[in-house]
């Protein structure tokens, strides 16, 4: 694995790209929203040639999605292939940023911010501190000994990849259909912009509007109109789900028990870390040496 | 949309008791510097006993065969979970008694030990009561983190640190697999709730995503129960940890992992709703079970360190438990689940007892963990040799001990499942029981037919003696009156 020809420059470029995309999409949530809507569609498009033909509007979002995904996977490969630990950690930062971008595309704006603040910010700083304080020499990566173990592991991984590939093939059968159906509903409104119909729906003007704005108007329209129920509800729910309010509400209603139980996990971790790491005051000299000999 | 009702808190009994007493113990330790520490152990035992009573009380309040969902589906209260809570609390209490004497003798008085042990037990109760993947994950992490620390608690022991490090790295890796598997399962079904997952999978054609998820979950739980080929950490961690902690890992942690597997595999993914060979995930587990039993037993034959031998024996027992899980998975209406629970009980009692004897026999100058250190025990201390023989017989599955009926019920349920589809597995299991008799009897031979090498100076502790006597009585009682226990296990 350590000889994989991944150029560092290429990865840094990808990281910068991810950061840029994150900034662009992060500034305007509604853009990200619309992008996400289209990314989902376009992802399906990329996989299936059946529905090919349109989707011009989704190309940018699809590009964003695949860039983020590439950054995430590339960054994690970077982490496990570098021998210099600081470099590896930098790869992890790239991965975290890319994942934050993916969260954003999934409407989870709060989670994306937390990902950047907590993981890419605080935890990575800790990582770097620990590595620099310990100042470990460059390490050999851990290797599975024995040809049998390697063979079994290789077979297992191959099987897993086969299964995962199977998933990608299955996506077009189930999800693309659903998406195509939803898309149709949107397009009834967007493309067949019949003034009379739109007036009925309460949308006064549609020309010259960005897709995102139309999406916003659609919420307004669809609150009291059952047409396009699914799309509007999906977008609306997703929009609310990722907000701070939505996360807080879920945390204290449905997920109350896990939320409280996590505090026990943290307590155990803190107490345990102190119990192991604090200096042993009454350690008699030479006992460890006696046992070692 | 607030879905928490006051009644939900009624079912938290054992979990709440264990958590609160665990927190009290962590606080108490801070104020106990330089004072007598015996009360820490006494408080632990009191907490465990209270948790057992809470579990029994809740058990009685639940109708047999019903599952009550609490905290919007995050927890499930049923008779099985209450039985498991009582089992975890019971082993925790007994092991705390072993721990106090061991700590005093080997001078590793880490006060956090008791608090962490009770919090680990609380995590186990969470796993047993889990109705949601998230609860299972949090429970497993609570338990694992505490046990990593307990493994390293004897800080002057290099073997302890090495074992803890291996255990921690492997365990962290396994947790990664666990989360990934759960995420994929969520991706496949759109829910983390076990009942919803079951109904979604039953109505829709399950995808490759489900299979990949199950693949990951099998790896993760394989690590936790130390099934082969995921057992590498077990011998080192078992040998390096202080003996009471080894007992805790072998008895309680393994049982808790099995409880999680019952919740995920048997109850959520059970039956033929998942494609994976002919009988769903069971086909993979059947193969793992056969390999685990065989390799575990053969490796145990060659050990001359008792703790290492018991480690490999517990690997082999994990294989037997998997046979029961497979049977319960492919025939959910059968007796598979009850037999697995009975096996857990018999195995836990014998494990705590056997490690109790290992704690009892050694002292500061000579820990006596090698087989040759046990030569001539029967002549010097006949009672101890007798209870150790009982535990060995129970492990090997020889009447009149609980282990015999545990194996009997378990293999019977496997034989009855689906037109004897598991006949080959049962044959492998029975053959393995015969192999295991060799090394269990090696201990008995050492105690009875060899000459002692030096005078025995066992620990002089009433608590340890109490544990040994209680476990001995329970092993015999389960061997003579197994039906009464089966009645309690009617899940």
XYZ file of C-alpha atoms in Angstrom, chain A residues 2 9 25 28 47 55 102 162 164 175 179 195 221 227 234 285:
16
model
C 2.829 2.351 0.787
C 0.671 17.872 -5.176
C -21.410 26.759 -1.239
C -25.161 30.813 0.497
C -24.769 6.149 -13.280
C -29.517 17.768 -16.486
C -20.741 16.438 1.685
C -17.638 -6.876 -5.358
C -19.954 -2.545 -2.922
C -33.181 5.534 -6.660
C -35.741 10.699 -8.395
C -48.502 31.302 -16.649
C -46.810 27.429 -2.739
C -49.513 19.448 -6.031
C -38.706 16.582 1.068
C 12.353 0.968 41.837
